[in-house]
mmCIF file of C-alpha atoms in Angstrom:
data_model
loop_
_atom_site.group_PDB
_atom_site.id
_atom_site.type_symbol
_atom_site.label_atom_id
_atom_site.label_comp_id
_atom_site.label_asym_id
_atom_site.label_seq_id
_atom_site.Cartn_x
_atom_site.Cartn_y
_atom_site.Cartn_z
ATOM 1 C CA MET A 4 -19.072 -31.252 -20.001
ATOM 2 C CA SER A 5 -18.334 -31.633 -16.324
ATOM 3 C CA SER A 6 -18.333 -29.805 -13.051
ATOM 4 C CA PRO A 7 -14.833 -28.619 -12.048
ATOM 5 C CA ARG A 8 -15.389 -30.437 -8.751
ATOM 6 C CA SER A 9 -15.846 -33.887 -10.302
ATOM 7 C CA GLU A 10 -13.143 -36.540 -10.096
ATOM 8 C CA GLY A 11 -13.300 -37.087 -13.834
ATOM 9 C CA TYR A 12 -12.553 -33.449 -14.489
ATOM 10 C CA LYS A 13 -9.621 -33.523 -12.099
ATOM 11 C CA GLU A 14 -8.140 -36.442 -14.052
ATOM 12 C CA PHE A 15 -8.501 -34.527 -17.307
ATOM 13 C CA VAL A 16 -6.750 -31.563 -15.705
ATOM 14 C CA LYS A 17 -3.816 -33.765 -14.729
ATOM 15 C CA GLN A 18 -3.453 -34.796 -18.364
ATOM 16 C CA LYS A 19 -3.867 -31.199 -19.544
ATOM 17 C CA MET A 20 -6.816 -32.232 -21.670
ATOM 18 C CA ALA A 21 -9.476 -30.067 -20.073
ATOM 19 C CA ARG A 22 -10.653 -26.710 -21.340
ATOM 20 C CA GLU A 23 -12.606 -24.463 -19.039
ATOM 21 C CA TRP A 24 -15.516 -22.157 -19.782
ATOM 22 C CA ASP A 25 -17.659 -20.236 -17.337
ATOM 23 C CA PHE A 26 -21.356 -19.821 -18.013
ATOM 24 C CA PRO A 27 -22.410 -16.164 -18.143
ATOM 25 C CA VAL A 28 -25.375 -14.956 -16.156
ATOM 26 C CA TRP A 29 -28.653 -14.588 -18.038
ATOM 27 C CA THR A 30 -30.065 -11.248 -19.075
ATOM 28 C CA LEU A 31 -33.632 -10.366 -18.154
ATOM 29 C CA ASN A 32 -34.647 -10.614 -21.822
ATOM 30 C CA GLU A 33 -33.197 -14.129 -22.041
ATOM 31 C CA LEU A 34 -35.066 -15.191 -18.916
ATOM 32 C CA GLN A 35 -38.321 -13.761 -20.225
ATOM 33 C CA THR A 36 -37.837 -15.585 -23.530
ATOM 34 C CA CYS A 37 -37.151 -18.839 -21.691
ATOM 35 C CA ARG A 38 -40.233 -18.316 -19.574
ATOM 36 C CA ARG A 39 -42.368 -17.739 -22.680
ATOM 37 C CA HIS A 40 -41.255 -21.021 -24.287
ATOM 38 C CA CYS A 41 -40.646 -23.284 -21.282
ATOM 39 C CA TYR A 42 -42.529 -21.883 -18.275
ATOM 40 C CA PRO A 43 -45.602 -20.102 -19.678
ATOM 41 C CA ASP A 44 -47.567 -20.729 -16.474
ATOM 42 C CA VAL A 45 -45.133 -18.704 -14.382
ATOM 43 C CA PRO A 46 -46.303 -15.062 -14.236
ATOM 44 C CA ILE A 47 -43.865 -12.685 -15.872
ATOM 45 C CA GLU A 48 -44.124 -10.476 -12.771
ATOM 46 C CA THR A 49 -42.700 -13.361 -10.743
ATOM 47 C CA ILE A 50 -39.782 -13.732 -13.140
ATOM 48 C CA ASN A 51 -39.051 -10.019 -13.003
ATOM 49 C CA GLU A 52 -39.184 -9.955 -9.212
ATOM 50 C CA ARG A 53 -36.932 -12.983 -8.773
ATOM 51 C CA TYR A 54 -34.491 -11.522 -11.282
ATOM 52 C CA ARG A 55 -34.433 -8.350 -9.196
ATOM 53 C CA MET A 56 -33.473 -10.447 -6.178
ATOM 54 C CA TYR A 57 -31.308 -13.242 -7.596
ATOM 55 C CA GLY A 58 -29.892 -11.685 -10.730
ATOM 56 C CA GLY A 59 -29.408 -13.717 -13.896
ATOM 57 C CA VAL A 60 -29.207 -17.285 -12.547
ATOM 58 C CA ALA A 61 -31.945 -19.265 -14.276
ATOM 59 C CA ARG A 62 -32.084 -22.006 -11.653
ATOM 60 C CA SER A 63 -32.888 -19.512 -8.905
ATOM 61 C CA VAL A 64 -35.258 -17.435 -11.011
ATOM 62 C CA PHE A 65 -37.426 -20.324 -12.216
ATOM 63 C CA ASP A 66 -37.418 -22.277 -8.942
ATOM 64 C CA ILE A 67 -40.259 -20.208 -7.527
ATOM 65 C CA VAL A 68 -40.983 -22.645 -4.687
ATOM 66 C CA SER A 69 -37.745 -22.431 -2.712
ATOM 67 C CA ASN A 70 -36.167 -19.309 -1.249
ATOM 68 C CA PRO A 71 -32.392 -19.836 -1.023
ATOM 69 C CA MET A 72 -31.869 -16.082 -0.801
ATOM 70 C CA GLU A 73 -33.248 -15.850 2.722
ATOM 71 C CA LYS A 74 -31.052 -18.742 3.822
ATOM 72 C CA ALA A 75 -27.993 -17.117 2.266
ATOM 73 C CA LEU A 76 -28.675 -13.718 3.811
ATOM 74 C CA THR A 77 -28.913 -15.242 7.287
ATOM 75 C CA ASP A 78 -25.707 -17.280 6.882
ATOM 76 C CA VAL A 79 -22.982 -15.337 8.689
ATOM 77 C CA ASP A 80 -20.213 -17.322 7.005
ATOM 78 C CA ALA A 81 -21.712 -16.600 3.589
ATOM 79 C CA VAL A 82 -21.815 -12.893 4.385
ATOM 80 C CA LYS A 83 -18.162 -13.027 5.421
ATOM 81 C CA GLY A 84 -17.444 -14.525 2.011
ATOM 82 C CA VAL A 85 -18.619 -11.335 0.310
ATOM 83 C CA ARG A 86 -15.293 -9.603 -0.054
ATOM 84 C CA ASN A 87 -12.456 -9.270 -2.549
ATOM 85 C CA ILE A 88 -12.628 -12.731 -4.109
ATOM 86 C CA GLY A 89 -10.737 -13.906 -7.138
ATOM 87 C CA PHE A 90 -12.087 -17.425 -7.591
ATOM 88 C CA THR A 91 -15.370 -18.992 -6.565
ATOM 89 C CA ILE A 92 -14.831 -22.769 -6.642
ATOM 90 C CA LYS A 93 -14.407 -23.115 -2.876
ATOM 91 C CA LEU A 94 -17.316 -20.881 -1.919
ATOM 92 C CA SER A 95 -20.329 -22.312 -0.145
ATOM 93 C CA ALA A 96 -23.674 -22.661 -1.903
ATOM 94 C CA ASN A 97 -25.064 -19.799 0.162
ATOM 95 C CA THR A 98 -22.217 -17.494 -0.843
ATOM 96 C CA HIS A 99 -22.816 -18.439 -4.463
ATOM 97 C CA THR A 100 -26.372 -17.184 -4.025
ATOM 98 C CA LEU A 101 -25.015 -13.803 -2.974
ATOM 99 C CA LEU A 102 -22.306 -13.614 -5.646
ATOM 100 C CA HIS A 103 -22.098 -14.149 -9.388
ATOM 101 C CA THR A 104 -19.191 -15.102 -11.594
ATOM 102 C CA ILE A 105 -18.841 -12.580 -14.407
ATOM 103 C CA VAL A 106 -17.259 -13.856 -17.616
ATOM 104 C CA SER A 107 -15.949 -12.272 -20.806
ATOM 105 C CA ASP A 108 -18.424 -11.457 -23.563
ATOM 106 C CA ASP A 109 -15.976 -12.139 -26.408
ATOM 107 C CA GLY A 110 -17.070 -15.739 -26.933
ATOM 108 C CA GLN A 111 -14.217 -17.154 -24.841
ATOM 109 C CA TYR A 112 -16.284 -17.286 -21.625
ATOM 110 C CA LYS A 113 -13.291 -16.673 -19.411
ATOM 111 C CA PHE A 114 -13.586 -15.731 -15.750
ATOM 112 C CA LEU A 115 -13.274 -11.959 -15.224
ATOM 113 C CA HIS A 116 -14.363 -11.190 -11.696
ATOM 114 C CA VAL A 117 -16.980 -11.790 -9.020
ATOM 115 C CA ASP A 118 -19.809 -9.377 -8.301
ATOM 116 C CA ILE A 119 -22.811 -9.248 -6.006
ATOM 117 C CA SER A 120 -25.858 -10.986 -7.466
ATOM 118 C CA SER A 121 -28.059 -7.904 -7.480
ATOM 119 C CA ARG A 122 -28.584 -4.514 -5.948
ATOM 120 C CA TYR A 123 -31.190 -6.155 -3.725
ATOM 121 C CA VAL A 124 -28.471 -8.394 -2.261
ATOM 122 C CA GLY A 125 -26.230 -5.417 -1.591
ATOM 123 C CA GLU A 126 -28.983 -3.483 0.146
ATOM 124 C CA GLN A 127 -29.957 -6.467 2.285
ATOM 125 C CA LEU A 128 -26.345 -7.084 3.292
ATOM 126 C CA TRP A 129 -26.017 -3.524 4.582
ATOM 127 C CA GLN A 130 -29.366 -3.638 6.369
ATOM 128 C CA ARG A 131 -28.821 -6.991 8.072
ATOM 129 C CA HIS A 132 -25.060 -7.192 8.546
ATOM 130 C CA SER A 133 -23.750 -3.640 8.653
ATOM 131 C CA ALA A 134 -20.899 -4.374 11.085
ATOM 132 C CA GLN A 135 -19.656 -7.360 9.068
ATOM 133 C CA MET A 136 -19.985 -5.381 5.856
ATOM 134 C CA ILE A 137 -17.757 -2.676 7.321
ATOM 135 C CA THR A 138 -15.128 -5.357 7.952
ATOM 136 C CA ASN A 139 -15.600 -6.743 4.448
ATOM 137 C CA MET A 140 -15.189 -3.320 2.884
ATOM 138 C CA GLN A 141 -12.052 -2.576 4.883
ATOM 139 C CA GLN A 142 -10.520 -5.838 3.672
ATOM 140 C CA MET A 143 -11.526 -5.069 0.094
ATOM 141 C CA PHE A 144 -9.886 -1.668 0.291
ATOM 142 C CA ASP A 145 -6.577 -3.332 1.163
ATOM 143 C CA GLY A 146 -6.430 -4.549 -2.436
ATOM 144 C CA ILE A 147 -7.182 -3.068 -5.819
ATOM 145 C CA PRO A 148 -10.705 -1.726 -6.497
ATOM 146 C CA THR A 149 -13.161 -4.422 -7.581
ATOM 147 C CA LYS A 150 -16.706 -4.551 -8.894
ATOM 148 C CA ILE A 151 -17.885 -5.824 -5.512
ATOM 149 C CA SER A 152 -16.277 -3.000 -3.561
ATOM 150 C CA ARG A 153 -17.542 -0.396 -6.035
ATOM 151 C CA HIS A 154 -21.118 -1.643 -5.967
ATOM 152 C CA LEU A 155 -21.287 -2.170 -2.209
ATOM 153 C CA PHE A 156 -19.784 1.249 -1.552
ATOM 154 C CA GLU A 157 -22.255 2.879 -3.921
ATOM 155 C CA ILE A 158 -25.202 1.074 -2.336
ATOM 156 C CA TYR A 159 -24.166 2.200 1.127
ATOM 157 C CA GLY A 160 -23.686 5.729 -0.152
ATOM 158 C CA HIS A 161 -27.230 5.817 -1.490
ATOM 159 C CA VAL A 162 -28.538 4.735 1.909
ATOM 160 C CA VAL A 163 -26.664 7.557 3.631
ATOM 161 C CA PHE A 164 -27.513 10.323 1.202
ATOM 162 C CA CYS A 165 -31.174 9.453 0.656
ATOM 163 C CA THR A 166 -31.618 9.699 4.431
ATOM 164 C CA GLY A 167 -29.537 12.826 4.955
ATOM 165 C CA GLY A 168 -29.393 14.726 8.213
ATOM 166 C CA GLN A 169 -25.634 14.277 8.543
ATOM 167 C CA THR A 170 -23.329 17.236 9.104
ATOM 168 C CA LEU A 171 -20.226 17.366 6.932
ATOM 169 C CA LYS A 172 -16.925 18.990 7.824
ATOM 170 C CA CYS A 173 -14.281 19.375 5.127
ATOM 171 C CA ARG A 174 -10.831 20.833 4.687
ATOM 172 C CA CYS A 175 -9.906 22.733 1.571
ATOM 173 C CA LEU A 176 -7.032 20.849 -0.069
ATOM 174 C CA LYS A 177 -5.785 24.059 -1.616
ATOM 175 C CA ASP A 178 -5.798 26.449 1.335
ATOM 176 C CA GLY A 179 -6.913 24.337 4.310
ATOM 177 C CA THR A 180 -10.134 26.297 4.874
ATOM 178 C CA VAL A 181 -12.636 24.379 7.028
ATOM 179 C CA THR A 182 -16.378 25.035 7.313
ATOM 180 C CA LYS A 183 -19.549 23.001 7.758
ATOM 181 C CA ILE A 184 -22.788 22.188 5.963
ATOM 182 C CA THR A 185 -25.586 19.754 6.813
ATOM 183 C CA LEU A 186 -27.113 17.311 4.355
ATOM 184 C CA ASP A 187 -30.835 17.844 3.915
ATOM 185 C CA ALA A 188 -32.886 15.430 6.025
ATOM 186 C CA LEU A 189 -34.795 13.346 3.472
ATOM 187 C CA ASN A 190 -37.348 10.537 3.671
ATOM 188 C CA GLY A 191 -34.998 7.667 2.848
ATOM 189 C CA GLN A 192 -36.759 7.020 -0.451
ATOM 190 C CA ARG A 193 -35.131 7.025 -3.873
ATOM 191 C CA ILE A 194 -36.847 8.142 -7.058
ATOM 192 C CA THR A 195 -35.532 6.776 -10.341
ATOM 193 C CA PHE A 196 -35.095 8.773 -13.518
ATOM 194 C CA GLY A 197 -33.625 8.339 -16.975
ATOM 195 C CA ILE A 198 -32.024 10.423 -19.676
ATOM 196 C CA ASP A 199 -35.455 11.395 -20.980
ATOM 197 C CA THR A 200 -37.062 11.829 -17.559
ATOM 198 C CA ILE A 201 -34.689 14.188 -15.763
ATOM 199 C CA PRO A 202 -36.568 15.808 -12.838
ATOM 200 C CA THR A 203 -37.295 19.507 -12.687
ATOM 201 C CA ALA A 204 -35.512 21.829 -10.293
ATOM 202 C CA ALA A 205 -38.674 22.122 -8.201
ATOM 203 C CA ALA A 206 -38.967 18.325 -7.941
ATOM 204 C CA LEU A 207 -35.547 18.081 -6.289
ATOM 205 C CA ASP A 208 -36.808 19.737 -3.118
ATOM 206 C CA GLY A 209 -37.057 17.062 -0.414
ATOM 207 C CA ASN A 210 -36.251 14.183 -2.783
ATOM 208 C CA TYR A 211 -33.312 11.986 -3.745
ATOM 209 C CA TYR A 212 -32.979 10.758 -7.335
ATOM 210 C CA GLU A 213 -30.890 8.038 -8.932
ATOM 211 C CA PRO A 214 -30.649 6.850 -12.557
ATOM 212 C CA THR A 215 -32.589 3.755 -13.547
ATOM 213 C CA ASN A 216 -29.390 2.127 -14.856
ATOM 214 C CA ASP A 217 -26.042 3.566 -13.796
ATOM 215 C CA ASN A 218 -24.239 1.514 -16.460
ATOM 216 C CA ASN A 219 -25.984 3.580 -19.130
ATOM 217 C CA PHE A 220 -25.872 6.820 -17.156
ATOM 218 C CA ALA A 221 -22.198 7.481 -16.539
ATOM 219 C CA ALA A 222 -22.541 11.161 -15.653
ATOM 220 C CA ILE A 223 -23.589 10.698 -12.003
ATOM 221 C CA ASP A 224 -24.938 8.127 -9.554
ATOM 222 C CA SER A 225 -27.566 10.326 -7.883
ATOM 223 C CA LEU A 226 -28.706 13.866 -7.197
ATOM 224 C CA SER A 227 -30.650 15.924 -4.676
ATOM 225 C CA ARG A 228 -31.356 19.598 -4.111
ATOM 226 C CA GLN A 229 -27.837 20.024 -2.727
ATOM 227 C CA GLY A 230 -25.982 18.625 -5.701
ATOM 228 C CA MET A 231 -24.999 15.641 -7.830
ATOM 229 C CA PHE A 232 -23.135 12.613 -6.459
ATOM 230 C CA GLN A 233 -20.661 10.198 -8.008
ATOM 231 C CA PHE A 234 -19.504 7.223 -5.917
ATOM 232 C CA THR A 235 -16.087 5.749 -6.662
ATOM 233 C CA VAL A 236 -13.514 3.548 -4.932
ATOM 234 C CA ALA A 237 -10.811 4.273 -7.507
ATOM 235 C CA ALA A 238 -8.192 7.009 -7.419
ATOM 236 C CA GLU A 239 -9.292 8.239 -10.823
ATOM 237 C CA HIS A 240 -12.834 8.712 -12.053
ATOM 238 C CA PRO A 241 -12.966 10.881 -15.203
ATOM 239 C CA ILE A 242 -16.049 13.038 -15.617
ATOM 240 C CA ARG A 243 -18.141 11.587 -18.444
ATOM 241 C CA GLU A 244 -21.346 12.273 -20.355
ATOM 242 C CA VAL A 245 -20.782 16.015 -20.419
ATOM 243 C CA ASP A 246 -23.939 16.596 -22.464
ATOM 244 C CA ILE A 247 -26.078 14.934 -19.795
ATOM 245 C CA LEU A 248 -24.152 16.668 -17.040
ATOM 246 C CA THR A 249 -24.930 19.986 -18.722
ATOM 247 C CA LYS A 250 -28.663 19.257 -18.542
ATOM 248 C CA LEU A 251 -28.363 18.304 -14.886
ATOM 249 C CA CYS A 252 -26.403 21.451 -14.086
ATOM 250 C CA ASN A 253 -29.272 23.499 -15.462
ATOM 251 C CA LEU A 254 -31.267 22.364 -12.417
ATOM 252 C CA TYR A 255 -29.022 24.364 -10.089
ATOM 253 C CA ASP A 256 -28.009 27.963 -9.595
ATOM 254 C CA GLU A 257 -24.661 26.672 -8.325
ATOM 255 C CA PRO A 258 -24.160 23.104 -9.627
ATOM 256 C CA LYS A 259 -22.048 20.797 -7.476
ATOM 257 C CA LEU A 260 -20.687 17.388 -8.386
ATOM 258 C CA TYR A 261 -19.699 15.317 -5.342
ATOM 259 C CA PHE A 262 -17.239 12.448 -5.711
ATOM 260 C CA VAL A 263 -17.842 10.078 -2.817
ATOM 261 C CA VAL A 264 -14.675 8.079 -2.096
ATOM 262 C CA PRO A 265 -13.519 5.525 0.528
ATOM 263 C CA PRO A 266 -10.935 6.276 3.233
ATOM 264 C CA HIS A 267 -7.907 4.850 1.456
ATOM 265 C CA GLN A 268 -8.441 7.344 -1.365
ATOM 266 C CA PHE A 269 -8.721 10.307 1.002
ATOM 267 C CA GLU A 270 -5.167 11.628 0.921
ATOM 268 C CA GLY A 271 -4.361 10.913 -2.693
ATOM 269 C CA PHE A 272 -7.633 11.752 -4.427
ATOM 270 C CA LYS A 273 -6.941 14.622 -6.808
ATOM 271 C CA LYS A 274 -8.804 16.846 -9.204
ATOM 272 C CA GLN A 275 -10.313 14.715 -11.916
ATOM 273 C CA SER A 276 -10.127 14.941 -15.675
ATOM 274 C CA PHE A 277 -13.180 14.970 -17.857
ATOM 275 C CA ASN A 278 -13.723 13.038 -21.067
ATOM 276 C CA PRO A 279 -15.186 15.354 -23.702
ATOM 277 C CA ILE A 280 -16.893 14.245 -26.885
ATOM 278 C CA ASP A 281 -13.755 12.996 -28.645
ATOM 279 C CA GLY A 282 -12.774 10.746 -25.717
ATOM 280 C CA THR A 283 -9.591 12.608 -24.802
ATOM 281 C CA GLU A 284 -8.904 13.814 -21.289
ATOM 282 C CA GLN A 285 -8.496 17.327 -19.945
ATOM 283 C CA HIS A 286 -7.809 18.625 -16.459
ATOM 284 C CA PHE A 287 -9.104 21.817 -14.887
ATOM 285 C CA ASP A 288 -8.076 23.812 -11.846
ATOM 286 C CA ASN A 289 -10.227 23.572 -8.790
ATOM 287 C CA VAL A 290 -10.281 23.611 -5.008
ATOM 288 C CA GLY A 291 -10.280 20.407 -2.959
ATOM 289 C CA ILE A 292 -11.715 19.870 0.511
ATOM 290 C CA CYS A 293 -11.309 16.937 2.859
ATOM 291 C CA GLN A 294 -11.923 15.906 6.440
ATOM 292 C CA ASP A 295 -11.663 12.969 8.827
ATOM 293 C CA ILE A 296 -14.945 11.572 10.085
ATOM 294 C CA THR A 297 -15.967 8.957 12.619
ATOM 295 C CA PRO A 298 -19.365 7.231 12.370
ATOM 296 C CA ASP A 299 -21.306 7.043 15.610
ATOM 297 C CA ASN A 300 -21.859 3.277 15.400
ATOM 298 C CA PHE A 301 -18.628 2.061 13.794
ATOM 299 C CA GLU A 302 -14.980 2.123 14.747
ATOM 300 C CA SER A 303 -13.877 3.808 11.563
ATOM 301 C CA ASN A 304 -12.014 7.026 10.953
ATOM 302 C CA LEU A 305 -12.880 8.090 7.432
ATOM 303 C CA ALA A 306 -12.692 11.256 5.379
ATOM 304 C CA VAL A 307 -14.539 13.669 3.115
ATOM 305 C CA ILE A 308 -13.133 15.383 0.057
ATOM 306 C CA ILE A 309 -14.737 18.243 -1.846
ATOM 307 C CA GLU A 310 -13.386 19.895 -4.933
ATOM 308 C CA THR A 311 -14.708 23.080 -6.535
ATOM 309 C CA HIS A 312 -14.482 24.737 -9.893
ATOM 310 C CA LYS A 313 -16.345 27.927 -9.051
ATOM 311 C CA LEU A 314 -15.135 31.507 -9.257
ATOM 312 C CA GLN A 315 -14.264 32.797 -5.779
ATOM 313 C CA ILE A 316 -15.993 29.873 -4.008
ATOM 314 C CA THR A 317 -14.726 27.702 -1.189
ATOM 315 C CA ALA A 318 -17.021 24.728 -0.630
ATOM 316 C CA GLN A 319 -16.946 23.104 2.793
ATOM 317 C CA LEU A 320 -18.598 20.052 4.252
ATOM 318 C CA TYR A 321 -18.699 18.002 7.398
ATOM 319 C CA VAL A 322 -20.113 14.459 7.615
ATOM 320 C CA GLN A 323 -20.502 11.815 10.280
ATOM 321 C CA THR A 324 -21.035 8.818 8.089
ATOM 322 C CA LEU A 325 -19.099 5.982 6.582
ATOM 323 C CA LEU A 326 -18.222 7.971 3.477
ATOM 324 C CA GLN A 327 -15.941 10.630 2.098
ATOM 325 C CA ILE A 328 -17.046 13.210 -0.408
ATOM 326 C CA TYR A 329 -15.238 14.935 -3.203
ATOM 327 C CA VAL A 330 -17.071 17.762 -4.961
ATOM 328 C CA VAL A 331 -16.772 19.768 -8.144
ATOM 329 C CA VAL A 332 -18.734 23.028 -8.110
ATOM 330 C CA TYR A 333 -19.450 25.028 -11.241
ATOM 331 C CA SER A 334 -20.150 28.754 -10.910
ATOM 332 C CA LYS A 335 -23.047 28.606 -13.363
ATOM 333 C CA PRO A 336 -24.744 25.796 -15.285
ATOM 334 C CA GLY A 337 -23.298 27.165 -18.510
ATOM 335 C CA LYS A 338 -19.772 26.513 -17.321
ATOM 336 C CA VAL A 339 -20.103 22.859 -18.287
ATOM 337 C CA LEU A 340 -20.648 23.995 -21.854
ATOM 338 C CA TYR A 341 -17.018 25.062 -21.819
ATOM 339 C CA PHE A 342 -16.100 21.406 -21.610
ATOM 340 C CA VAL A 343 -18.344 20.449 -24.516
ATOM 341 C CA MET A 344 -16.951 23.263 -26.628
ATOM 342 C CA ALA A 345 -13.426 22.317 -25.655
ATOM 343 C CA ALA A 346 -13.825 19.043 -27.479
ATOM 344 C CA LEU A 347 -14.315 21.016 -30.701
ATOM 345 C CA PHE A 348 -12.409 24.250 -30.141
ATOM 346 C CA ARG A 349 -9.907 23.205 -27.489
ATOM 347 C CA ASP A 350 -7.129 25.696 -28.112
ATOM 348 C CA ILE A 351 -9.427 28.710 -28.427
ATOM 349 C CA ILE A 352 -11.556 27.839 -25.414
ATOM 350 C CA ARG A 353 -8.516 27.047 -23.289
ATOM 351 C CA GLY A 354 -7.173 30.530 -23.903
ATOM 352 C CA LEU A 355 -10.540 32.162 -23.194
ATOM 353 C CA LEU A 356 -10.994 30.231 -19.956
ATOM 354 C CA GLN A 357 -7.523 31.097 -18.765
ATOM 355 C CA TRP A 358 -8.168 34.761 -19.511
ATOM 356 C CA PHE A 359 -11.660 34.769 -17.946
ATOM 357 C CA THR A 360 -11.172 32.596 -14.873
ATOM 358 C CA GLY A 361 -7.474 32.758 -14.247
ATOM 359 C CA PHE A 362 -7.366 28.943 -14.338
ATOM 360 C CA ASP A 363 -4.752 27.258 -16.512
ATOM 361 C CA ILE A 364 -6.811 24.464 -18.088
ATOM 362 C CA GLN A 365 -4.641 21.751 -19.593
#
C-alpha cells in the first residue's frame, strides 16, 4: 500500500502495475466501536461532537488535541477550493479538512465525488466567507449539479428561511400574474423532527423545522407555518415519500410545497413529477410563478419560482435573498391522497381528477 504521491507509486503507475482504491469515510457507529476498543478514555460525547464537525475521518476525530478545522476555516485559499472538484490529489491539507472523498459502496472503493465534510463545515463557510461562497456557488452552477453544490445551497437556504423577514415577489409562469408575500420573521433557530415526531400544526407557529436526516426523509427539507420547502439545484426533483407528505399536508389548511432552486434553473424549471408507491412517475397540471431578485449585500440577480396545484389559486411570492423558490400548493390536505391512490388505481383516479379539477393528469 502506498500514497498516490509517493515516488514508488508513480513508478508502479508507469508500469501499469498499480491498482487504486479510495478509503471510505467512517460511519459514526464505526467510530464509536473503534473508540470502545482502542480509545476507551476518550468520552463518547467528544467523539460525537468531533464527528459532527469533521465527519467520518478517524484521524481528525480521535486527535482531540489539535484543531485543524479552525485553521482550515480561516484559510482563504482552502475556502476557494470548495467548489466543483473532480479530483482531490492536488488539494491542500486544509481543503482536505473541509472536503471528503466519497467512494463507491460496492466493494470496489472507486472515487465517486467530493462532498463537504459535514453540515457544520457548510454552515461555517457561509457564516465566515459568504462573499467567497457566492463566487464558489456561481462557478459550481456553471457545471452539472454536484453533491457539494446541493448541500451548500440547501444549507444557505435553511439560513435564509429560518430567519425569514424577506419579501418575495413572483411571476406566474402560466399567466404572468405577479403579487407579493412576506416570509414570517423567525428566530433563526431550527428544530429537528423525524418521521415519528412530526410537529403539530400549533407548534409550527413561529418555528422552523427540518428533518433529523434528510437522506432518510426525502419528502421535504424543512417546513414552517407558511409551507414545506424542498431545496434542489437540479432541473428535475420528483416528489417522493407521498405517505409522509400526506401527513405533513394535514398540518395545513392550504398545504404548499416550495421547491427552492438556484438561478440557472430559473427559466427552465418546470412542474415536477411525483413518484408514487410503485416507483413510476406521473405529472400533474399546476401553476408556476417566478421572479428576479437581487440580494442587498451581493451582486447577484436571482429568481423565485412557485408552482401551485390548487383549485382557483394563484400563489405569488417576492424575495430579496440569494434563492429562488418553486412551490406546489394543494387545495386541501386530502388532495395528496389522490397521488397515493393513483399508484393503485391510476386509470380510475386519473379520470376522476380530470372530471373534478379540470386538470389532465398524465
